[in-house]
mmCIF file of C-alpha atoms in Angstrom:
data_model
loop_
_atom_site.group_PDB
_atom_site.id
_atom_site.type_symbol
_atom_site.label_atom_id
_atom_site.label_comp_id
_atom_site.label_asym_id
_atom_site.label_seq_id
_atom_site.Cartn_x
_atom_site.Cartn_y
_atom_site.Cartn_z
ATOM 1 C CA MET M 1 111.164 8.704 -136.693
ATOM 2 C CA LEU M 2 110.533 12.015 -134.754
ATOM 3 C CA ASN M 3 110.356 14.518 -136.905
ATOM 4 C CA ILE M 4 112.658 17.274 -136.151
ATOM 5 C CA GLN M 5 111.231 20.169 -138.265
ATOM 6 C CA PRO M 6 107.523 20.053 -137.913
ATOM 7 C CA VAL M 7 105.176 22.319 -139.800
ATOM 8 C CA VAL M 8 102.409 24.232 -138.432
ATOM 9 C CA THR M 9 100.311 26.379 -140.122
ATOM 10 C CA LEU M 10 98.296 29.610 -138.927
ATOM 11 C CA GLU M 11 94.938 30.089 -140.609
ATOM 12 C CA THR M 12 94.132 34.080 -139.893
ATOM 13 C CA SER M 13 91.253 36.456 -140.776
ATOM 14 C CA MET M 14 94.004 37.638 -143.310
ATOM 15 C CA GLY M 15 95.371 34.608 -144.648
ATOM 16 C CA SER M 16 97.523 31.574 -143.559
ATOM 17 C CA PHE M 17 101.339 31.227 -142.967
ATOM 18 C CA SER M 18 103.223 28.372 -142.214
ATOM 19 C CA VAL M 19 106.248 27.878 -139.560
ATOM 20 C CA ARG M 20 108.932 25.395 -139.777
ATOM 21 C CA LEU M 21 109.963 24.346 -136.280
ATOM 22 C CA HIS M 22 113.881 23.881 -135.097
ATOM 23 C CA ALA M 23 112.620 20.780 -132.405
ATOM 24 C CA ASP M 24 116.613 19.384 -133.144
ATOM 25 C CA ARG M 25 117.800 22.839 -131.718
ATOM 26 C CA ALA M 26 115.319 23.945 -129.553
ATOM 27 C CA PRO M 27 113.493 21.177 -128.689
ATOM 28 C CA LEU M 28 111.882 22.882 -125.367
ATOM 29 C CA THR M 29 110.500 25.460 -127.195
ATOM 30 C CA ALA M 30 109.195 23.868 -129.904
ATOM 31 C CA ALA M 31 107.296 21.278 -127.787
ATOM 32 C CA ASN M 32 105.838 23.917 -125.702
ATOM 33 C CA PHE M 33 104.655 25.578 -128.979
ATOM 34 C CA LEU M 34 103.394 22.383 -130.323
ATOM 35 C CA ALA M 35 101.466 21.437 -127.058
ATOM 36 C CA TYR M 36 99.804 25.024 -127.570
ATOM 37 C CA VAL M 37 98.969 23.985 -130.748
ATOM 38 C CA ASP M 38 97.818 20.682 -130.410
ATOM 39 C CA SER M 39 95.591 21.460 -127.110
ATOM 40 C CA GLY M 40 94.030 24.102 -129.634
ATOM 41 C CA ARG M 41 94.693 26.793 -127.361
ATOM 42 C CA TYR M 42 95.662 29.290 -130.578
ATOM 43 C CA ASP M 43 92.460 28.416 -132.021
ATOM 44 C CA GLY M 44 90.437 31.858 -131.451
ATOM 45 C CA SER M 45 92.952 33.976 -129.963
ATOM 46 C CA SER M 46 94.951 36.455 -132.271
ATOM 47 C CA ILE M 47 97.485 38.961 -133.511
ATOM 48 C CA PHE M 48 97.481 41.343 -130.524
ATOM 49 C CA ARG M 49 100.310 43.496 -131.138
ATOM 50 C CA ILE M 50 102.248 44.927 -133.882
ATOM 51 C CA VAL M 51 105.300 46.577 -133.850
ATOM 52 C CA ASN M 52 107.392 49.132 -135.984
ATOM 53 C CA PRO M 53 109.366 52.096 -135.315
ATOM 54 C CA ARG M 54 106.238 54.342 -135.940
ATOM 55 C CA ASN M 55 103.909 53.043 -133.112
ATOM 56 C CA GLN M 56 106.855 52.064 -130.762
ATOM 57 C CA THR M 57 106.846 53.692 -127.398
ATOM 58 C CA PRO M 58 108.980 56.529 -127.918
ATOM 59 C CA SER M 59 111.224 55.753 -124.422
ATOM 60 C CA ASP M 60 112.286 51.983 -125.676
ATOM 61 C CA PRO M 61 115.529 52.829 -127.175
ATOM 62 C CA VAL M 62 115.607 49.602 -129.347
ATOM 63 C CA ARG M 63 113.496 49.648 -132.347
ATOM 64 C CA ILE M 64 111.799 46.702 -133.364
ATOM 65 C CA ARG M 65 109.625 44.924 -136.088
ATOM 66 C CA VAL M 66 107.341 42.161 -135.181
ATOM 67 C CA ILE M 67 103.964 40.945 -135.002
ATOM 68 C CA HIS M 68 103.017 39.399 -131.855
ATOM 69 C CA GLY M 69 100.294 36.866 -131.163
ATOM 70 C CA GLY M 70 98.949 33.704 -129.742
ATOM 71 C CA THR M 71 97.832 33.602 -125.844
ATOM 72 C CA ARG M 72 97.854 36.411 -123.578
ATOM 73 C CA PRO M 73 100.906 36.461 -121.034
ATOM 74 C CA LEU M 74 99.350 34.927 -117.627
ATOM 75 C CA ALA M 75 96.159 33.869 -118.901
ATOM 76 C CA ALA M 76 94.757 31.318 -116.977
ATOM 77 C CA SER M 77 94.561 28.870 -119.367
ATOM 78 C CA ASN M 78 98.614 28.768 -120.085
ATOM 79 C CA LEU M 79 100.310 25.836 -119.729
ATOM 80 C CA PRO M 80 103.531 26.172 -117.044
ATOM 81 C CA MET M 81 106.113 28.380 -118.167
ATOM 82 C CA ILE M 82 109.306 26.819 -119.802
ATOM 83 C CA PRO M 83 112.847 27.647 -119.139
ATOM 84 C CA LEU M 84 114.287 29.895 -121.945
ATOM 85 C CA GLU M 85 116.399 28.404 -124.632
ATOM 86 C CA SER M 86 118.729 31.165 -125.643
ATOM 87 C CA THR M 87 120.140 31.681 -129.004
ATOM 88 C CA LEU M 88 123.637 30.912 -127.338
ATOM 89 C CA GLN M 89 122.244 27.654 -126.439
ATOM 90 C CA THR M 90 120.650 26.968 -130.021
ATOM 91 C CA GLY M 91 122.901 28.744 -132.450
ATOM 92 C CA LEU M 92 119.882 30.234 -134.223
ATOM 93 C CA SER M 93 119.380 33.684 -134.726
ATOM 94 C CA HIS M 94 116.824 36.286 -135.210
ATOM 95 C CA ARG M 95 116.413 37.100 -138.803
ATOM 96 C CA HIS M 96 113.648 37.852 -141.401
ATOM 97 C CA GLY M 97 110.624 35.624 -140.550
ATOM 98 C CA THR M 98 112.231 33.954 -137.625
ATOM 99 C CA LEU M 99 109.582 32.839 -135.154
ATOM 100 C CA SER M 100 110.180 33.676 -131.556
ATOM 101 C CA MET M 101 109.077 33.052 -128.060
ATOM 102 C CA GLY M 102 107.484 36.014 -126.112
ATOM 103 C CA ARG M 103 108.977 36.507 -122.439
ATOM 104 C CA GLU M 104 109.267 39.163 -119.857
ATOM 105 C CA GLU M 105 111.992 37.811 -117.591
ATOM 106 C CA PRO M 106 114.259 34.505 -118.457
ATOM 107 C CA ASP M 107 112.311 31.393 -117.884
ATOM 108 C CA SER M 108 108.837 32.835 -118.324
ATOM 109 C CA ALA M 109 107.869 31.824 -121.972
ATOM 110 C CA GLU M 110 104.222 30.662 -122.269
ATOM 111 C CA GLY M 111 102.338 30.838 -125.156
ATOM 112 C CA ASP M 112 102.799 34.224 -126.680
ATOM 113 C CA PHE M 113 105.065 34.182 -130.089
ATOM 114 C CA PHE M 114 106.415 36.845 -132.442
ATOM 115 C CA VAL M 115 107.599 36.785 -136.094
ATOM 116 C CA CYS M 116 110.179 39.252 -136.840
ATOM 117 C CA ILE M 117 110.246 41.380 -139.875
ATOM 118 C CA GLY M 118 113.857 42.106 -141.298
ATOM 119 C CA ASP M 119 117.139 40.949 -138.992
ATOM 120 C CA GLN M 120 116.389 41.772 -135.265
ATOM 121 C CA PRO M 121 120.116 40.674 -133.929
ATOM 122 C CA HIS M 122 119.010 42.977 -130.583
ATOM 123 C CA PHE M 123 116.766 39.700 -129.757
ATOM 124 C CA ASP M 124 119.624 37.532 -129.508
ATOM 125 C CA HIS M 125 121.452 36.484 -126.695
ATOM 126 C CA GLY M 126 123.653 39.546 -125.775
ATOM 127 C CA GLY M 127 121.340 42.053 -127.664
ATOM 128 C CA ALA M 128 119.770 45.064 -126.197
ATOM 129 C CA ARG M 129 116.328 44.199 -126.025
ATOM 130 C CA GLN M 130 116.060 42.856 -122.749
ATOM 131 C CA PRO M 131 117.858 44.530 -119.870
ATOM 132 C CA ASP M 132 119.303 40.703 -118.541
ATOM 133 C CA GLY M 133 121.096 40.319 -122.078
ATOM 134 C CA GLN M 134 119.860 36.670 -122.348
ATOM 135 C CA GLY M 135 117.542 37.356 -125.855
ATOM 136 C CA PHE M 136 114.610 35.658 -126.659
ATOM 137 C CA ALA M 137 114.510 31.895 -127.838
ATOM 138 C CA ALA M 138 113.955 31.455 -131.642
ATOM 139 C CA PHE M 139 112.806 28.300 -132.794
ATOM 140 C CA GLY M 140 111.789 28.562 -136.352
ATOM 141 C CA GLU M 141 110.723 30.216 -139.447
ATOM 142 C CA VAL M 142 108.184 31.226 -141.630
ATOM 143 C CA CYS M 143 108.461 28.628 -144.606
ATOM 144 C CA GLU M 144 105.276 29.696 -146.414
ATOM 145 C CA GLY M 145 102.871 32.745 -146.368
ATOM 146 C CA MET M 146 105.530 35.410 -145.689
ATOM 147 C CA ALA M 147 103.520 37.967 -147.957
ATOM 148 C CA VAL M 148 100.560 37.053 -145.407
ATOM 149 C CA VAL M 149 102.814 38.057 -142.396
ATOM 150 C CA GLU M 150 104.025 41.398 -144.040
ATOM 151 C CA ALA M 151 100.191 42.091 -144.858
ATOM 152 C CA ILE M 152 99.609 41.753 -141.303
ATOM 153 C CA PHE M 153 102.668 43.685 -140.348
ATOM 154 C CA ALA M 154 101.546 46.460 -142.784
ATOM 155 C CA ALA M 155 97.836 46.409 -140.875
ATOM 156 C CA ALA M 156 99.897 48.120 -137.654
ATOM 157 C CA GLY M 157 98.108 51.139 -136.314
ATOM 158 C CA PRO M 158 98.921 53.744 -134.308
ATOM 159 C CA GLU M 159 99.572 51.911 -131.115
ATOM 160 C CA GLU M 160 101.414 48.926 -130.535
ATOM 161 C CA TYR M 161 98.805 46.935 -128.957
ATOM 162 C CA LEU M 162 95.544 46.573 -131.714
ATOM 163 C CA ALA M 163 92.320 47.577 -130.278
ATOM 164 C CA PRO M 164 90.131 44.629 -129.984
ATOM 165 C CA GLU M 165 88.202 44.919 -133.154
ATOM 166 C CA ALA M 166 91.331 45.411 -135.166
ATOM 167 C CA GLU M 167 93.339 42.320 -133.796
ATOM 168 C CA VAL M 168 93.986 39.783 -136.818
ATOM 169 C CA ARG M 169 92.118 36.480 -135.686
ATOM 170 C CA ILE M 170 93.849 33.488 -135.726
ATOM 171 C CA LEU M 171 91.109 31.346 -136.587
ATOM 172 C CA ARG M 172 93.167 27.600 -136.227
ATOM 173 C CA ALA M 173 96.555 26.537 -135.568
ATOM 174 C CA TYR M 174 97.620 23.210 -136.741
ATOM 175 C CA ARG M 175 100.377 20.564 -137.376
ATOM 176 C CA ARG M 176 101.067 19.660 -141.339
ATOM 177 C CA ALA M 177 101.405 15.878 -141.842
#
């Protein structure tokens, strides 16, 4: 039987946290994330961006609170982009601990992901974070280790993007049995 809520553990240089995926509600996005996990593409990557209201670009009218990591957009080793499974389709929403896929344009998600710190409805379909109003693809949530995620968030610097030496390394990502 197919596990419709697989769990993935991410071991980082600041500790481990686990995410439960909603493969039943966001099957394309969950399968994409698992393809990155299973191929080892997250091993050795990092949390490279931590956004809070203090370090966010002043011209951005929508204040967010996230940790953002995985593969870099448009990296040569990334898998093909996937279609957007919006929260309108899935019925999921961006709440505290939600795992979501990064994107620029609709249907442009690759291997970068983010975790919400606090409820973030502006990431949902119709929200103000993306000018196209399509939102982002929520596809899971932190099920263990939220204190580690919050500690990573607390390590934010003066800029959204961390200096290479300050990035939080993802040592290993794997499915749990």
